[in-house]
């Protein structure tokens, strides 16, 4: 059943009232377990009372205008929608009123109840209701009908002078004492690009308790993918190609200097591989969605999981690089468990948020409920940032003391790149808040795709920077770990608040490490981060 939102003001100016009404309906969209799709299913959904009317929000999507008619156009059918056409199709829509309501009607009377399906473009939202008549009423009353501007029992709609057919009104009547009324199967063609809202409405209080079943199909000229998501399919394809190019360049370099590979190179390779799989899965997810109208559950779950894994591993890579892993320290030692704990926590929180955003609709949650999913991810991101910059500070300080100029220059470049990315992230978060605040009804839906695309692109750029700075080479001693002083063997635990706490290593462990032999490349483990990782010693 549809969730209801509380706390709305009852008395508002006419224009503000209509805007608030649309926003209210927009927020009370779908149930949590419904998969987002362009085929919207209704299963005995209830109507919500507002003013002197009853509403059910059928759906809202960005739709592009139909393409020009051509000889290849085919007549509409359930299995083969119109090619190049943009439309909303009503399929098997049935309204069921209560038995008490039906028994109160005259069996000989043809029309004993009216339910209206109304399609509006968000720019025409003020054309619904009595705002032009200085009234807050949504349904026509006998007083308002006196001037002939509306009919009693119908929703007040002010037609667009440029297009008298819009906003679109489709009426379905109950007959006699029948408890059910069905809509006629039909397509409503979309001739103008915009964000469209579908409402099912009735004005008769005796129909209270009526429920709706059936489905509507929303289609753009290119397929079922919603308008605001369509650019993401192209973007995912572009990023798949970008990761493929980066992967080929990295693997060629990796194979060329495989004898000089250090442990860090394996982690970079893992992140590149995860990125390639993630973008490919998202592309196929969008392509399947576009062709069928429903999100493919299996592909979506895999894509979401790869996204959470890649985000987690990418942050861990930034963290261990900042700690100087493979450059000023051979292992993470005693802090390995803390690093892994932070990584696992971030994966769980990120996976939960991604699943809800892609397998359900985030509008199902009130602000407080959504906070339980967004807040943990934000806090863990903050922990990563604090820990990363704290570790970078200590690594730079250690390199300055040793006068390791090549490594110092390397880390300065990395620090600058990371600082720029953080500044861009903060600025973009501000832009997101501004964008969402000024667009509560998704009027700017054609630009919404750049919000998630930015974060994907930023992560890719940071990965490219790391690949360039830590690329395999003939002479890896410029950045590879070497036992220059005994300080390298100290293990330090850096708290998540950013303060550094040094923990002295066990003397026996230190002596044992000094006696270790130089390992071969085959002895390395791809995902090892603990004390079992042996360092490459460079001359």
C-alpha positions as CSV (number, residue, x, y, z in Angstrom):
1,X,0.0,0.0,0.0
2,X,1.1,3.5,-0.6
3,X,2.8,5.3,2.3
4,X,1.3,8.6,3.4
5,X,3.2,11.7,4.4
6,X,2.1,13.9,7.3
7,X,2.8,17.4,8.4
8,X,1.6,19.2,5.3
9,X,0.1,22.6,5.8
10,X,-3.6,22.7,5.1
11,X,-4.0,26.4,4.2
12,X,-1.7,27.6,1.5
13,X,-1.9,30.2,-1.3
14,X,-3.5,28.7,-4.4
15,X,-0.4,28.2,-6.4
16,X,1.6,27.0,-3.4
17,X,-1.2,24.6,-2.6
18,X,-1.0,22.9,-5.9
19,X,2.8,22.7,-5.8
20,X,2.6,21.1,-2.4
21,X,0.0,18.7,-3.5
22,X,2.1,17.5,-6.4
23,X,5.1,17.2,-4.1
24,X,3.0,15.2,-1.7
25,X,1.9,12.8,-4.3
26,X,5.5,12.6,-5.7
27,X,6.8,11.5,-2.3
28,X,4.1,8.9,-1.7
29,X,5.0,6.9,-4.8
30,X,5.8,3.2,-4.5
31,X,6.0,0.5,-1.9
32,X,9.5,-0.5,-0.8
33,X,9.6,-3.9,-2.3
34,X,8.5,-2.8,-5.8
35,X,11.3,-2.9,-8.3
36,X,11.7,0.4,-10.2
37,X,10.5,-0.1,-13.7
38,X,8.8,1.5,-16.7
39,X,6.1,-1.1,-16.2
40,X,4.2,0.0,-13.1
41,X,2.1,-2.6,-11.3
42,X,-0.8,-1.7,-9.0
43,X,-2.1,-4.3,-6.6
44,X,-5.2,-3.2,-4.7
45,X,-3.7,0.2,-4.0
46,X,-5.7,2.7,-1.9
47,X,-6.5,6.3,-2.7
48,X,-5.3,9.2,-0.4
49,X,-7.7,12.0,0.6
50,X,-6.7,15.6,-0.2
51,X,-8.9,18.6,0.0
52,X,-12.3,17.5,-1.5
53,X,-10.7,14.7,-3.7
54,X,-9.1,11.3,-3.5
55,X,-5.7,10.6,-5.2
56,X,-3.5,7.7,-6.2
57,X,-0.1,8.5,-7.7
58,X,0.3,6.2,-10.7
59,X,3.8,7.1,-11.5
60,X,6.1,9.9,-12.8
61,X,8.8,9.7,-15.4
62,X,10.7,11.8,-17.8
63,X,9.5,11.2,-21.4
64,X,10.9,12.4,-24.7
65,X,8.6,13.4,-27.5
66,X,7.7,10.8,-30.1
67,X,9.8,10.7,-33.3
68,X,8.3,11.8,-36.6
69,X,6.0,9.2,-38.1
70,X,7.5,6.9,-40.7
71,X,6.4,4.1,-42.9
72,X,8.0,1.6,-40.4
73,X,5.5,2.5,-37.6
74,X,3.3,-0.4,-36.6
75,X,-0.1,-0.4,-34.9
76,X,0.0,-0.7,-31.1
77,X,-0.1,-4.1,-29.4
78,X,0.7,-5.5,-26.0
79,X,3.7,-7.4,-27.2
80,X,5.2,-5.0,-29.7
81,X,5.0,-1.3,-28.7
82,X,5.2,1.5,-31.2
83,X,8.7,1.9,-32.6
84,X,9.9,5.5,-32.3
85,X,6.8,6.4,-30.3
86,X,6.7,7.7,-26.8
87,X,3.5,6.8,-24.9
88,X,1.8,5.7,-21.7
89,X,-0.3,2.6,-22.0
90,X,-3.1,1.5,-19.6
91,X,-3.3,-2.2,-19.3
92,X,-5.9,-4.2,-17.3
93,X,-6.6,-1.2,-15.0
94,X,-9.5,-2.1,-12.7
95,X,-11.2,-0.1,-10.0
96,X,-13.0,-2.0,-7.2
97,X,-15.4,-0.1,-4.9
98,X,-16.7,-1.4,-1.6
99,X,-19.9,-3.6,-1.5
100,X,-21.6,-1.0,0.6
101,X,-20.9,1.7,-1.9
102,X,-22.3,-0.4,-4.8
103,X,-25.5,-1.4,-3.0
104,X,-26.4,2.3,-2.5
105,X,-26.7,2.8,-6.2
106,X,-29.6,2.2,-8.6
107,X,-29.2,-0.9,-10.7
108,X,-30.9,0.7,-13.7
109,X,-28.6,3.8,-13.6
110,X,-25.8,3.6,-16.2
111,X,-23.2,5.8,-14.5
112,X,-23.0,5.5,-10.7
113,X,-19.4,6.5,-10.0
114,X,-16.5,8.2,-11.8
115,X,-12.8,7.7,-11.6
116,X,-10.5,9.8,-13.7
117,X,-6.9,9.2,-14.9
118,X,-5.1,12.5,-15.4
119,X,-1.8,12.9,-17.1
120,X,0.0,16.2,-16.7
121,X,3.4,17.6,-17.6
122,X,5.0,19.0,-14.5
123,X,5.0,22.5,-16.0
124,X,1.2,22.3,-16.1
125,X,0.7,21.4,-12.5
126,X,-1.1,24.7,-11.7
127,X,-3.8,23.8,-14.2
128,X,-5.2,21.2,-11.8
129,X,-7.5,22.4,-9.1
130,X,-9.3,25.7,-8.5
131,X,-6.3,28.0,-8.3
132,X,-7.6,30.1,-11.3
133,X,-11.0,30.3,-9.5
134,X,-9.5,31.5,-6.2
135,X,-10.4,28.2,-4.6
136,X,-8.5,25.5,-2.9
137,X,-10.9,22.9,-4.2
138,X,-9.6,20.2,-6.6
139,X,-13.0,18.8,-7.5
140,X,-15.7,20.9,-9.0
141,X,-18.5,22.0,-6.6
142,X,-22.0,23.3,-7.4
143,X,-20.8,26.9,-6.6
144,X,-17.8,26.6,-9.0
145,X,-20.0,25.0,-11.7
146,X,-22.3,28.0,-11.9
147,X,-20.0,29.9,-14.3
148,X,-19.6,26.8,-16.5
149,X,-15.9,26.4,-16.0
150,X,-16.2,22.8,-14.6
151,X,-18.7,20.0,-14.1
152,X,-19.8,18.9,-10.7
153,X,-18.1,15.6,-9.6
154,X,-15.1,16.1,-11.9
155,X,-11.6,17.2,-11.2
156,X,-11.0,20.9,-12.2
157,X,-8.7,21.0,-15.2
158,X,-7.8,24.2,-17.1
159,X,-6.9,23.1,-20.6
160,X,-3.7,24.3,-22.3
161,X,-4.7,26.9,-24.9
162,X,-1.9,25.7,-27.2
163,X,-2.9,22.1,-26.8
164,X,-6.6,21.6,-25.8
165,X,-6.0,17.9,-25.2
166,X,-3.6,18.5,-22.3
167,X,-3.6,17.9,-19.4
168,X,-5.1,14.6,-20.5
169,X,-8.3,13.3,-18.8
170,X,-9.5,9.7,-19.1
171,X,-12.8,8.9,-17.5
172,X,-14.0,5.5,-16.3
173,X,-17.5,5.0,-14.9
174,X,-19.0,2.4,-12.6
175,X,-22.4,1.1,-13.9
176,X,-25.4,0.2,-11.8
177,X,-24.5,-1.8,-8.8
178,X,-21.3,-3.3,-10.2
179,X,-18.4,-3.3,-7.8
180,X,-15.8,-3.2,-10.6
181,X,-15.1,-0.8,-13.4
182,X,-12.3,-1.4,-16.0
183,X,-10.4,1.1,-18.2
184,X,-10.3,0.6,-21.9
185,X,-6.8,-0.6,-23.2
186,X,-5.3,2.5,-24.8
187,X,-2.1,4.3,-25.6
188,X,-1.6,8.0,-24.8
189,X,1.1,9.3,-27.1
190,X,3.5,11.8,-25.8
191,X,4.2,14.6,-28.3
192,X,6.2,17.0,-26.0
193,X,9.3,16.2,-24.0
194,X,8.9,16.7,-20.2
195,X,8.4,15.2,-16.8
196,X,4.9,13.5,-16.7
197,X,2.8,12.6,-13.7
198,X,-0.1,10.2,-13.7
199,X,-2.8,10.5,-11.1
200,X,-6.0,8.4,-10.6
201,X,-8.6,10.6,-8.9
202,X,-12.3,10.6,-7.9
203,X,-14.5,13.2,-6.2
204,X,-17.4,11.2,-4.9
205,X,-17.1,10.5,-1.1
206,X,-19.3,7.4,-1.5
207,X,-16.4,5.8,-3.5
208,X,-14.2,6.0,-0.4
209,X,-12.4,2.6,0.0
210,X,-12.0,2.1,-3.7
211,X,-8.8,0.3,-4.8
212,X,-6.9,0.1,-8.1
213,X,-5.3,-2.9,-9.8
214,X,-3.5,-3.4,-13.1
215,X,-0.5,-1.7,-14.7
216,X,0.7,1.1,-16.9
217,X,3.5,0.9,-19.4
218,X,5.7,4.0,-20.0
219,X,7.9,4.0,-23.1
220,X,10.3,6.4,-24.7
221,X,11.1,6.5,-28.4
222,X,14.3,4.5,-27.8
223,X,12.9,2.0,-25.3
224,X,11.6,1.5,-21.8
225,X,14.5,3.2,-20.0
226,X,13.2,6.2,-18.0
227,X,14.4,9.5,-19.5
228,X,16.6,10.5,-16.6
229,X,18.4,7.2,-16.7
230,X,18.9,7.0,-20.4
231,X,22.2,9.0,-20.4
232,X,23.6,6.6,-17.8
233,X,23.5,3.7,-20.3
234,X,25.7,5.7,-22.7
235,X,27.9,6.8,-19.8
236,X,28.3,3.3,-18.6
237,X,29.3,2.1,-22.0
238,X,31.8,5.0,-22.3
239,X,33.3,4.1,-18.8
240,X,33.5,0.5,-19.7
241,X,35.6,1.5,-22.7
242,X,37.7,3.8,-20.5
243,X,38.4,1.0,-18.0
244,X,39.3,-1.4,-20.8
245,X,41.8,1.1,-22.2
246,X,43.3,1.6,-18.8
247,X,43.4,-2.1,-18.1
248,X,45.1,-2.9,-21.4
249,X,47.8,-0.2,-20.8
250,X,48.3,-1.4,-17.2
251,X,48.4,-5.1,-18.1
252,X,50.9,-4.5,-20.9
253,X,53.1,-2.6,-18.4
254,X,52.5,-5.2,-15.8
255,X,53.7,-8.0,-18.1
256,X,56.7,-6.0,-19.4
257,X,58.1,-5.5,-15.9
258,X,56.7,-8.5,-14.1
259,X,60.0,-9.3,-12.5
260,X,59.9,-5.9,-10.7
261,X,56.3,-6.1,-9.5
262,X,55.7,-5.2,-5.9
263,X,52.7,-6.1,-3.8
264,X,50.9,-2.8,-4.3
265,X,50.7,-3.5,-8.1
266,X,48.4,-6.4,-7.4
267,X,46.0,-4.3,-5.5
268,X,45.9,-1.7,-8.3
269,X,45.2,-4.5,-10.8
270,X,42.3,-5.7,-8.6
271,X,40.7,-2.3,-8.6
272,X,41.0,-1.9,-12.4
273,X,39.5,-5.4,-12.9
274,X,36.6,-4.5,-10.5
275,X,36.0,-1.3,-12.3
276,X,35.8,-3.0,-15.7
277,X,33.3,-5.6,-14.4
278,X,31.2,-2.9,-12.6
279,X,30.8,-0.7,-15.6
280,X,30.1,-3.6,-18.0
281,X,27.4,-4.9,-15.6
282,X,25.7,-1.5,-15.3
283,X,25.7,-1.2,-19.1
284,X,24.0,-4.6,-19.5
285,X,21.6,-3.8,-16.7
286,X,20.5,-0.6,-18.4
287,X,20.3,-2.2,-21.8
288,X,18.2,-5.1,-20.4
289,X,15.9,-2.6,-18.6
290,X,15.6,-0.6,-21.8
291,X,14.4,-3.6,-23.8
292,X,12.1,-5.2,-21.3
293,X,10.7,-2.4,-19.1
294,X,11.7,-4.2,-15.8
295,X,15.0,-4.1,-14.0
296,X,16.7,-7.5,-14.3
297,X,17.0,-8.6,-10.7
298,X,20.0,-10.8,-11.1
299,X,22.1,-8.4,-13.1
300,X,21.1,-5.5,-10.9
301,X,22.2,-7.3,-7.7
302,X,25.5,-8.2,-9.3
303,X,26.1,-4.7,-10.5
304,X,25.2,-3.2,-7.1
305,X,27.6,-5.7,-5.4
306,X,30.5,-5.0,-7.7
307,X,29.9,-1.3,-7.2
308,X,30.1,-1.7,-3.4
309,X,33.1,-4.0,-3.6
310,X,34.9,-1.6,-5.9
311,X,34.2,1.4,-3.8
312,X,35.4,-0.4,-0.7
313,X,38.6,-1.7,-2.4
314,X,39.3,1.7,-3.9
315,X,39.2,3.4,-0.6
316,X,41.3,0.7,1.0
317,X,43.8,1.2,-1.8
318,X,44.0,4.9,-1.1
319,X,44.4,4.2,2.6
320,X,47.3,1.7,2.3
321,X,49.0,3.9,-0.3
322,X,48.8,6.8,2.1
323,X,50.3,4.7,4.8
324,X,53.3,4.2,2.6
325,X,52.6,0.5,2.1
326,X,55.3,-1.0,-0.2
327,X,57.2,2.3,-0.1
328,X,58.2,3.2,3.5
329,X,56.8,0.1,5.2
330,X,56.7,-3.5,4.1
331,X,53.5,-4.5,5.9
332,X,50.6,-3.0,7.7
333,X,51.3,-5.1,10.7
334,X,49.2,-4.5,13.8
335,X,46.7,-2.2,12.1
336,X,45.7,-4.8,9.5
337,X,42.7,-5.8,11.5
338,X,41.6,-2.2,11.8
339,X,41.9,-1.6,8.1
340,X,39.9,-4.7,7.3
341,X,37.2,-3.9,9.9
342,X,36.7,-0.4,8.4
343,X,36.6,-2.0,4.9
344,X,34.0,-4.6,5.8
345,X,31.9,-2.0,7.6
346,X,31.9,0.3,4.6
347,X,31.0,-2.6,2.2
348,X,28.0,-3.6,4.3
349,X,26.7,0.0,4.6
350,X,27.4,0.8,1.0
351,X,25.7,-2.5,-0.2
352,X,22.6,-1.8,1.8
353,X,22.3,1.8,0.4
354,X,22.9,0.7,-3.2
355,X,20.4,-2.1,-3.0
356,X,17.7,0.2,-1.7
357,X,18.4,2.8,-4.3
358,X,18.4,0.5,-7.3
359,X,15.9,-2.3,-6.3
360,X,13.4,0.0,-4.6
361,X,12.6,3.7,-4.6
362,X,14.3,5.9,-2.1
363,X,11.1,8.0,-1.9
364,X,9.5,5.3,0.1
365,X,11.5,6.4,3.1
366,X,10.9,9.3,5.3
367,X,13.8,11.6,5.9
368,X,14.6,9.9,9.2
369,X,14.4,6.4,7.8
370,X,16.7,7.2,4.9
371,X,19.2,8.8,7.3
372,X,19.8,5.3,8.7
373,X,21.2,4.2,5.3
374,X,22.9,7.4,4.2
375,X,24.5,8.4,7.5
376,X,26.6,5.3,8.0
377,X,28.1,5.6,4.6
378,X,28.8,9.3,5.1
379,X,30.5,8.7,8.5
380,X,32.6,5.9,7.2
381,X,33.7,8.1,4.2
382,X,34.7,10.7,6.7
383,X,36.7,8.1,8.6
384,X,38.5,7.1,5.4
385,X,39.3,10.8,4.6
386,X,40.7,11.5,8.1
387,X,42.7,8.4,8.2
388,X,44.1,8.9,4.7
389,X,45.3,12.4,5.3
390,X,46.7,11.6,8.8
391,X,48.6,8.7,7.2
392,X,49.9,10.9,4.4
393,X,51.1,13.5,6.9
394,X,53.1,10.8,8.7
395,X,54.5,9.3,5.5
396,X,55.6,12.7,4.2
397,X,57.3,13.4,7.6
398,X,59.1,10.1,7.6
399,X,60.3,10.6,4.0
400,X,61.6,14.1,4.9
401,X,63.6,12.8,7.8
402,X,65.2,10.1,5.6
403,X,65.8,12.6,2.8
404,X,64.3,10.2,0.3
405,X,63.7,12.8,-2.3
406,X,62.4,10.6,-5.1
407,X,59.8,9.0,-2.8
408,X,59.0,12.4,-1.2
409,X,58.3,14.0,-4.6
410,X,56.1,11.0,-5.5
411,X,54.0,11.4,-2.3
412,X,53.7,15.1,-2.7
413,X,52.2,14.6,-6.2
414,X,49.8,12.0,-4.8
415,X,48.8,14.3,-1.9
416,X,48.1,17.2,-4.2
417,X,45.9,15.0,-6.4
418,X,44.1,13.7,-3.4
419,X,43.6,17.2,-2.0
420,X,42.1,18.4,-5.3
421,X,39.7,15.5,-5.4
422,X,38.5,16.2,-1.8
423,X,37.9,19.9,-2.7
424,X,36.0,18.8,-5.8
425,X,34.0,16.4,-3.8
426,X,33.0,19.0,-1.2
427,X,32.0,21.4,-4.0
428,X,30.0,18.8,-5.8
429,X,28.1,17.8,-2.6
430,X,27.2,21.5,-2.3
431,X,26.0,21.4,-5.9
432,X,23.9,18.3,-5.2
433,X,22.2,19.9,-2.3
434,X,21.5,23.0,-4.3
435,X,20.2,20.9,-7.3
436,X,17.9,18.9,-5.2
437,X,16.6,21.9,-3.3
438,X,15.6,23.8,-6.4
439,X,14.2,20.8,-8.2
440,X,11.8,19.0,-5.9
441,X,9.5,17.9,-8.7
442,X,12.3,16.6,-11.1
443,X,11.8,19.3,-13.6
444,X,15.5,19.2,-14.4
445,X,15.4,15.5,-15.0
446,X,17.5,15.6,-18.1
447,X,20.5,16.8,-16.1
448,X,20.0,14.5,-13.1
449,X,22.3,11.8,-14.6
450,X,25.4,14.0,-14.0
451,X,25.1,13.6,-10.2
452,X,26.1,9.9,-10.0
453,X,28.3,10.1,-13.1
454,X,30.6,12.7,-11.4
455,X,31.5,10.3,-8.6
456,X,32.2,7.4,-11.1
457,X,34.4,9.7,-13.2
458,X,36.3,11.1,-10.1
459,X,37.1,7.6,-8.9
460,X,38.4,6.7,-12.3
461,X,40.6,9.8,-12.5
462,X,42.1,9.0,-9.0
463,X,42.8,5.5,-10.2
464,X,44.6,6.8,-13.3
465,X,46.7,9.0,-11.1
466,X,47.8,6.1,-8.9
467,X,48.5,4.0,-12.0
468,X,50.8,6.7,-13.4
469,X,52.6,7.4,-10.1
470,X,53.1,3.7,-9.2
471,X,53.5,2.2,-12.7
472,X,55.8,-0.8,-13.0
473,X,59.2,0.0,-14.3
474,X,62.8,-1.2,-14.6
475,X,63.9,0.8,-11.6
476,X,61.2,0.5,-8.9
477,X,63.6,1.6,-6.2
478,X,62.4,5.1,-6.6
479,X,59.2,4.1,-4.8
480,X,59.7,0.5,-3.6
481,X,60.3,-0.3,0.1
482,X,63.9,-0.7,1.2
483,X,65.3,-1.2,4.7
484,X,67.0,2.1,5.0
485,X,66.6,2.4,8.8
486,X,65.2,0.4,11.6
487,X,62.2,2.9,11.8
488,X,60.6,1.0,8.9
489,X,59.9,-1.9,11.1
490,X,57.9,0.0,13.6
491,X,54.1,-0.6,13.4
492,X,51.9,2.3,14.0
493,X,48.1,2.3,14.6
494,X,46.4,5.5,13.5
495,X,43.0,6.1,15.1
496,X,40.0,7.0,13.0
497,X,39.9,10.4,14.5
498,X,43.2,11.2,12.8
499,X,45.5,11.1,15.8
500,X,48.6,8.9,15.4
501,X,49.5,6.4,18.1
502,X,52.7,4.5,17.7
503,X,52.9,0.9,18.9
504,X,56.3,-0.5,19.3
505,X,56.9,-3.7,17.4
506,X,58.0,-6.8,19.2
507,X,61.8,-7.1,19.3
508,X,61.8,-10.7,18.4
509,X,59.5,-10.0,15.4
510,X,61.9,-7.3,14.3
511,X,64.9,-9.5,14.4
512,X,63.1,-12.3,12.6
513,X,62.2,-9.9,9.8
514,X,65.8,-8.8,9.3
515,X,66.7,-12.5,8.8
516,X,64.1,-13.0,6.1
517,X,65.3,-13.8,2.6
518,X,64.3,-11.9,-0.5
519,X,61.0,-13.5,-1.8
520,X,60.3,-14.2,-5.4
521,X,57.4,-12.7,-7.4
522,X,55.5,-16.0,-7.1
523,X,55.6,-15.8,-3.3
524,X,53.4,-12.7,-3.2
525,X,49.7,-12.9,-2.4
526,X,47.3,-10.7,-4.3
527,X,45.1,-9.6,-1.4
528,X,47.4,-10.0,1.6
529,X,47.6,-7.0,3.9
530,X,48.9,-8.5,7.1
531,X,52.2,-9.5,8.5
532,X,52.3,-12.5,6.2
533,X,53.1,-10.1,3.3
534,X,56.8,-10.2,2.6
535,X,58.5,-7.1,1.1
536,X,60.6,-6.9,-2.0
537,X,64.1,-5.7,-1.2
538,X,65.7,-3.5,-3.7
539,X,69.3,-2.7,-4.0
